[in-house]
PDB file of C-alpha atoms in Angstrom:
ATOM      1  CA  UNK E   1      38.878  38.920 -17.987  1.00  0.00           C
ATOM      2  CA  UNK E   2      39.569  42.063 -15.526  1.00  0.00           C
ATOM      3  CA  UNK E   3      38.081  45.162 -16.665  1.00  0.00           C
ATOM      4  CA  UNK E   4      39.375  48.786 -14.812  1.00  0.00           C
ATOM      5  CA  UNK E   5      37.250  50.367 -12.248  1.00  0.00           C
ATOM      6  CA  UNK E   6      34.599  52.789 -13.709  1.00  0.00           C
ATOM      7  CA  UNK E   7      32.129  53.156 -10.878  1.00  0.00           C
ATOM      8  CA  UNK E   8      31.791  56.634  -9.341  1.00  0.00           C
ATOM      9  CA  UNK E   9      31.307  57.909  -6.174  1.00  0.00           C
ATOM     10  CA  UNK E  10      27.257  58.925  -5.146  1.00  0.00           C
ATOM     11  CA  UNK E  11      26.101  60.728  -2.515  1.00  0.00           C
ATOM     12  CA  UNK E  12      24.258  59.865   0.186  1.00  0.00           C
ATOM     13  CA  UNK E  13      21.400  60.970  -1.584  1.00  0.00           C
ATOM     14  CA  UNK E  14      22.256  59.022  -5.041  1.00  0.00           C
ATOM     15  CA  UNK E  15      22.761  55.546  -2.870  1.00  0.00           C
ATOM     16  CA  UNK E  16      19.072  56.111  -0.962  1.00  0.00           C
ATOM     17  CA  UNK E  17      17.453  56.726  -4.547  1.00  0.00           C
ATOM     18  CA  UNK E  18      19.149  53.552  -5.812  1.00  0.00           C
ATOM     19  CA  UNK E  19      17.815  51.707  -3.295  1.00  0.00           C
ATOM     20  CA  UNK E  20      14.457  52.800  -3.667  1.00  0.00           C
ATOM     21  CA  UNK E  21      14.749  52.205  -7.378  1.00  0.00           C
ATOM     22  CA  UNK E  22      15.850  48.952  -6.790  1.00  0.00           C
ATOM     23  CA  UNK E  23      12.347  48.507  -4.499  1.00  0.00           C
ATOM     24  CA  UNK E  24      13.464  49.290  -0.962  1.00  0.00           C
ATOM     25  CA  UNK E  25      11.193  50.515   1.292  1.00  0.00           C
ATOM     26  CA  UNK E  26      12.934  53.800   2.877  1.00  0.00           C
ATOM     27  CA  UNK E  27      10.438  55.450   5.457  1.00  0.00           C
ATOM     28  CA  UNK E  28      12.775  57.737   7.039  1.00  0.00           C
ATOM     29  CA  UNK E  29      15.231  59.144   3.957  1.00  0.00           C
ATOM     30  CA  UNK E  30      17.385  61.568   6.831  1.00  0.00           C
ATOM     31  CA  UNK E  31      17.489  58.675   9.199  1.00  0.00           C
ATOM     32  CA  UNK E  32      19.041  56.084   6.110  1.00  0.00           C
ATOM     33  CA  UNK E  33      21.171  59.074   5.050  1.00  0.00           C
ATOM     34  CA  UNK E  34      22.475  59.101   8.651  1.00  0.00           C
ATOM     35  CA  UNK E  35      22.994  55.440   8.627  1.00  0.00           C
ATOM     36  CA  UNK E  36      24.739  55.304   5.599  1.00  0.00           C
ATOM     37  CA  UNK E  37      27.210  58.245   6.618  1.00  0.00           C
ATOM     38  CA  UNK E  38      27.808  56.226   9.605  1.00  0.00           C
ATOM     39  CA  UNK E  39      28.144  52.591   8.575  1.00  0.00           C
ATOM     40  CA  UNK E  40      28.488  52.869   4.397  1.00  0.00           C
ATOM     41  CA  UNK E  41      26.852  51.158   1.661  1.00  0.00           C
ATOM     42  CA  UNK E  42      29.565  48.847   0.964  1.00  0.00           C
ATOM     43  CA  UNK E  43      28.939  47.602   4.201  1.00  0.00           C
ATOM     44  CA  UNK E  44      25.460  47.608   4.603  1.00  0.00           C
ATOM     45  CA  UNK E  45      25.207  45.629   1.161  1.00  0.00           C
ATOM     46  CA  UNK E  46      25.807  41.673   1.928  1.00  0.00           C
ATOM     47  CA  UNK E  47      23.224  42.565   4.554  1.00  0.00           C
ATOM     48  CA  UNK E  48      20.603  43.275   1.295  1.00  0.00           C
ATOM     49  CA  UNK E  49      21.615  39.885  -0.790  1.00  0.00           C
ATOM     50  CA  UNK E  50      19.177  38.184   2.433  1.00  0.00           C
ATOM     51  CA  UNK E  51      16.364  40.209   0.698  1.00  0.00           C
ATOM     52  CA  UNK E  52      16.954  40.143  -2.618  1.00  0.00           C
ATOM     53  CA  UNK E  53      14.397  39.050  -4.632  1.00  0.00           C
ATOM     54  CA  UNK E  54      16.574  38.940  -8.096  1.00  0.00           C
ATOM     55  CA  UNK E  55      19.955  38.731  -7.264  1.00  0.00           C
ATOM     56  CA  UNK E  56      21.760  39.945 -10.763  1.00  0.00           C
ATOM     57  CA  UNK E  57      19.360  42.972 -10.926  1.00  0.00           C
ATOM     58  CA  UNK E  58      19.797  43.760  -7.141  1.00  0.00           C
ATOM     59  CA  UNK E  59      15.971  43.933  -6.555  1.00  0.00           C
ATOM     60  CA  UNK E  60      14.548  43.698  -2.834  1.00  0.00           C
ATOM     61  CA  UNK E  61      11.724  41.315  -2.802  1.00  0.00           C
ATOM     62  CA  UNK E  62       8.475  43.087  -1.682  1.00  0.00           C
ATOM     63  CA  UNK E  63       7.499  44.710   1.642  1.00  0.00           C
ATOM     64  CA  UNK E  64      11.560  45.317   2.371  1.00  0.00           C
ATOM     65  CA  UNK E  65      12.484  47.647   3.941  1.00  0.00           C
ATOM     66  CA  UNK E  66      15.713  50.057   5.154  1.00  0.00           C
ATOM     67  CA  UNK E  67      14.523  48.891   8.592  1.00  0.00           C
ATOM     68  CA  UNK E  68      14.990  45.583   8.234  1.00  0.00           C
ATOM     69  CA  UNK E  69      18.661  45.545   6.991  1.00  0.00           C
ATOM     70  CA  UNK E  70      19.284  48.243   9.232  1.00  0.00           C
ATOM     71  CA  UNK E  71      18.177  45.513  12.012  1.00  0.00           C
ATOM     72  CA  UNK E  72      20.253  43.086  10.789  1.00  0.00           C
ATOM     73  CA  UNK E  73      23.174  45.001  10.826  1.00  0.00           C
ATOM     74  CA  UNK E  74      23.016  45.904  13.950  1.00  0.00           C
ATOM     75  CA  UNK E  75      21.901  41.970  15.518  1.00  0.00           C
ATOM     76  CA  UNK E  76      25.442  41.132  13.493  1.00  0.00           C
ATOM     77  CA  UNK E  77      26.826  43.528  14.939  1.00  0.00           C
ATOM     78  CA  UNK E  78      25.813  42.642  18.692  1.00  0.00           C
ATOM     79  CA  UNK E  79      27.120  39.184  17.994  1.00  0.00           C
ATOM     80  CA  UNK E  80      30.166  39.612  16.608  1.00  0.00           C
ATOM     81  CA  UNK E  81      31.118  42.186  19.688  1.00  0.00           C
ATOM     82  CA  UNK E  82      30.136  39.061  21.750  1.00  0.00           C
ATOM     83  CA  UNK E  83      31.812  37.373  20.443  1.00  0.00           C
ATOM     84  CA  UNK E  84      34.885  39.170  20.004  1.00  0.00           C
ATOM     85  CA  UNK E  85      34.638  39.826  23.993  1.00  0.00           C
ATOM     86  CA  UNK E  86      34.621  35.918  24.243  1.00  0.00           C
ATOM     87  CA  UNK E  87      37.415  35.349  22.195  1.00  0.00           C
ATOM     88  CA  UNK E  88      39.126  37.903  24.638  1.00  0.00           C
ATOM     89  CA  UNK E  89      38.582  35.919  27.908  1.00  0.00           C
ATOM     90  CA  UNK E  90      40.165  32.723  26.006  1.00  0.00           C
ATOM     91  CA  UNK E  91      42.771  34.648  24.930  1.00  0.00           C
ATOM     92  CA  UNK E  92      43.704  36.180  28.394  1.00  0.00           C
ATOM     93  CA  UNK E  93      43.181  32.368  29.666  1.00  0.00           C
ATOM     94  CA  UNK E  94      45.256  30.642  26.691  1.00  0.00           C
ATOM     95  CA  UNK E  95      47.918  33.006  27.775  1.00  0.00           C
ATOM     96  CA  UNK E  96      47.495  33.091  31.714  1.00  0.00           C
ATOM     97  CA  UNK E  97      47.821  28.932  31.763  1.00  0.00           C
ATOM     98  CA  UNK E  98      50.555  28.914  29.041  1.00  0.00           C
ATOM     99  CA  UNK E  99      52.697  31.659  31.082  1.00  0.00           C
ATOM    100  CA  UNK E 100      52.046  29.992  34.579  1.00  0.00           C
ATOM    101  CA  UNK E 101      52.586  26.003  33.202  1.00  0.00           C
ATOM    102  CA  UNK E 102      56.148  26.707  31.202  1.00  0.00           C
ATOM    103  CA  UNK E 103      57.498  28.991  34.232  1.00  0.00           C
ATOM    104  CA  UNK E 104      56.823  26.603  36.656  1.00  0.00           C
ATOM    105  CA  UNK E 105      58.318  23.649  34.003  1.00  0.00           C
ATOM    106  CA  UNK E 106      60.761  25.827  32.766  1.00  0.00           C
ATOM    107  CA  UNK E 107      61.834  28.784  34.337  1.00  0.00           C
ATOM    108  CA  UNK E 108      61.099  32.319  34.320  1.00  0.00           C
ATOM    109  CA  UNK E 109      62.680  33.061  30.835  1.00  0.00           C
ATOM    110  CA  UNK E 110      61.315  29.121  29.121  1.00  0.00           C
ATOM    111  CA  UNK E 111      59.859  31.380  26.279  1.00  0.00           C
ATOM    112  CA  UNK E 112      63.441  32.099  25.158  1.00  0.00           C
ATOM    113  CA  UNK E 113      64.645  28.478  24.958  1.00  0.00           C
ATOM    114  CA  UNK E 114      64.309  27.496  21.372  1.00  0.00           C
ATOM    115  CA  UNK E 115      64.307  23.350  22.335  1.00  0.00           C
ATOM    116  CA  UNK E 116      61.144  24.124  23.801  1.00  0.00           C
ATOM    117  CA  UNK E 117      59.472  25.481  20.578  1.00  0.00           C
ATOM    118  CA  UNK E 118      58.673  22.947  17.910  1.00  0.00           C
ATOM    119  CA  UNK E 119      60.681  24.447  15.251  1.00  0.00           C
ATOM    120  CA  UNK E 120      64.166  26.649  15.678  1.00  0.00           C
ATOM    121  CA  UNK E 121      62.912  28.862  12.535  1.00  0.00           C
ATOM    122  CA  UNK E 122      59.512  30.213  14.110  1.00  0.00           C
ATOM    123  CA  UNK E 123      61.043  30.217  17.656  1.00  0.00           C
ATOM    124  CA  UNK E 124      63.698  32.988  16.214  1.00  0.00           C
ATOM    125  CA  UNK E 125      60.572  34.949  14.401  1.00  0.00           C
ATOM    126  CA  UNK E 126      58.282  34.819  16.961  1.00  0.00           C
ATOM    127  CA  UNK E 127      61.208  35.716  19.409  1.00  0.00           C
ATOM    128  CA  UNK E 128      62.162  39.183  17.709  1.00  0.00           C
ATOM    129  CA  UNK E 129      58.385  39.676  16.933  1.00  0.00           C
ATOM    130  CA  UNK E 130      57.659  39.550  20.661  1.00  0.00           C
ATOM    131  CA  UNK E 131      60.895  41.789  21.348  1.00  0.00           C
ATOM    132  CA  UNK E 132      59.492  44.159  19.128  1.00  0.00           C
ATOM    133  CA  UNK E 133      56.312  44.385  20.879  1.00  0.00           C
ATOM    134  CA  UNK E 134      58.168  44.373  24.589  1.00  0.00           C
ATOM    135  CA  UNK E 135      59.975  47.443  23.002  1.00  0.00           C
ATOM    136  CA  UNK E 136      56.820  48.860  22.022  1.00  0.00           C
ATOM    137  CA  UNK E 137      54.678  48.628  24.985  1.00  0.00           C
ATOM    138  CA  UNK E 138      56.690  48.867  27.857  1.00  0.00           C
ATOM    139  CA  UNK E 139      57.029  52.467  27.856  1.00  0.00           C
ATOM    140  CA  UNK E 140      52.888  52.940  27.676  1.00  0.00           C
ATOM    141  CA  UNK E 141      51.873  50.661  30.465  1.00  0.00           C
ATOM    142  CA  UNK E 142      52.999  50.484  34.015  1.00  0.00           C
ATOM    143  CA  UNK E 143      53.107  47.276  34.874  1.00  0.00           C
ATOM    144  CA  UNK E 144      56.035  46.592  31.934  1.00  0.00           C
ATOM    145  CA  UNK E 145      58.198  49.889  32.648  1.00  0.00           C
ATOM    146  CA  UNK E 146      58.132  48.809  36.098  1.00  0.00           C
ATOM    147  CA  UNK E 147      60.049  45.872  35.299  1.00  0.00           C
ATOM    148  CA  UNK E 148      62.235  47.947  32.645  1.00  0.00           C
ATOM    149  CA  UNK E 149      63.159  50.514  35.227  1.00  0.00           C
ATOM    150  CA  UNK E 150      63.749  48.101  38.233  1.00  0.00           C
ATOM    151  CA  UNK E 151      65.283  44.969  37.051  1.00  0.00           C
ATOM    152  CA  UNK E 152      68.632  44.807  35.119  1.00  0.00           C
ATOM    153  CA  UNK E 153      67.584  41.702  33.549  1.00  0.00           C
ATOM    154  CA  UNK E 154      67.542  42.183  29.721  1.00  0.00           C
ATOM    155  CA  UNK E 155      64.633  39.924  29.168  1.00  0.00           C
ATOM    156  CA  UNK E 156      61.280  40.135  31.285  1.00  0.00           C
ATOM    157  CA  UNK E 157      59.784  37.253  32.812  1.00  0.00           C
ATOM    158  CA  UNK E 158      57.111  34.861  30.928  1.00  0.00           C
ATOM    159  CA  UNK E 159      53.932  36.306  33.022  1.00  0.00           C
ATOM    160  CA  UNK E 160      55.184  39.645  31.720  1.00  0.00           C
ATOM    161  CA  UNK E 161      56.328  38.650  28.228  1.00  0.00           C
ATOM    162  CA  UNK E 162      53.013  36.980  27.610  1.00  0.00           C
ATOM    163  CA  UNK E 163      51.239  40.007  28.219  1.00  0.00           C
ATOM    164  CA  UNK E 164      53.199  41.992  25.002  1.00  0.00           C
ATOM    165  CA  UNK E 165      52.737  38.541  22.710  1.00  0.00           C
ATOM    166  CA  UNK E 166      50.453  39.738  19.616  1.00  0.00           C
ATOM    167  CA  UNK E 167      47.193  38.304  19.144  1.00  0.00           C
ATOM    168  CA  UNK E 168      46.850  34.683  17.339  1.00  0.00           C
ATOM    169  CA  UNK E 169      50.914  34.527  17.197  1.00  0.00           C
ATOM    170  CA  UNK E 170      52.129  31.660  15.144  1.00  0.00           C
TER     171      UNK E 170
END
């Protein structure tokens, strides 16, 4: 059964003391204070469940210390920008290949023929959603309000429209 939110907010101060109550090792109490203003304690926390030593009580198992979630945190945090800057470099690829293989197949404009989309009803959605976007961003970059401003045509071309298509579109 749901029960309503009780919890109050603590200051920075109230968090580090529950933590040390809780048997975390804090060596630098200004430095965790900083760290928590930064990065929060909702955040930090599935970091602590690694060192828990009694999960329902939230105790740290002995020796832990703010350090060593702190460290944790911010290895994560390396690899998920790596990985985010990865997924970027597909991404441009994915959309590169996609753009260059249906023009040549297709045409300039293939992206608006709906017999080359596997279903009529997403083609339509994904169609306006990618209109939306052209309306959106070719005032902000260059490249697009080139086109805009030069061409009459109403629709850009697929190297241009790709660029505008939002991330992981259906």
């Amino acid at each position: 059964m749901k029960r309503p939110f009780e919890k109050q907010p603590r200051t920075l101060e109230e968090q580090i003391l529950r933590l040390e109550q809780r048997g975390l090792i804090i060596h630098d109490p200004q430095r965790a204070k900083e760290f928590l203003a930064k990065v929060q304690y909702m955040r930090l926390r599935p970091y602590w469940h690694l060192f828990e030593e009694n999960p329902e009580k939230h105790t740290f198992r002995k020796g832990t210390t703010f350090d060593d979630l702190t460290a944790l945190y911010i290895r994560d945090q390396h690899l998920r920008l790596l990985v985010f800057e990865a997924i970027a470099h597909v991404e441009v690829a994915l959309r590169s290949q996609w753009a260059y293989q249906l023009a040549l197949a297709h045409g300039t404009q293939a992206y608006l023929n709906a017999a080359l989309h596997h279903n009529p009803h997403y083609h339509r959605e994904n169609l306006e959603q990618l209109l939306e976007e052209w309306d959106r961003a070719w005032e902000h970059d260059p490249v697009l309000r080139h086109f805009e401003e030069t061409y009459q045509d109403e629709y850009p071309p697929i190297w241009l429209a790709c660029e505008v298509i939002p991330s992981c579109a259906t």
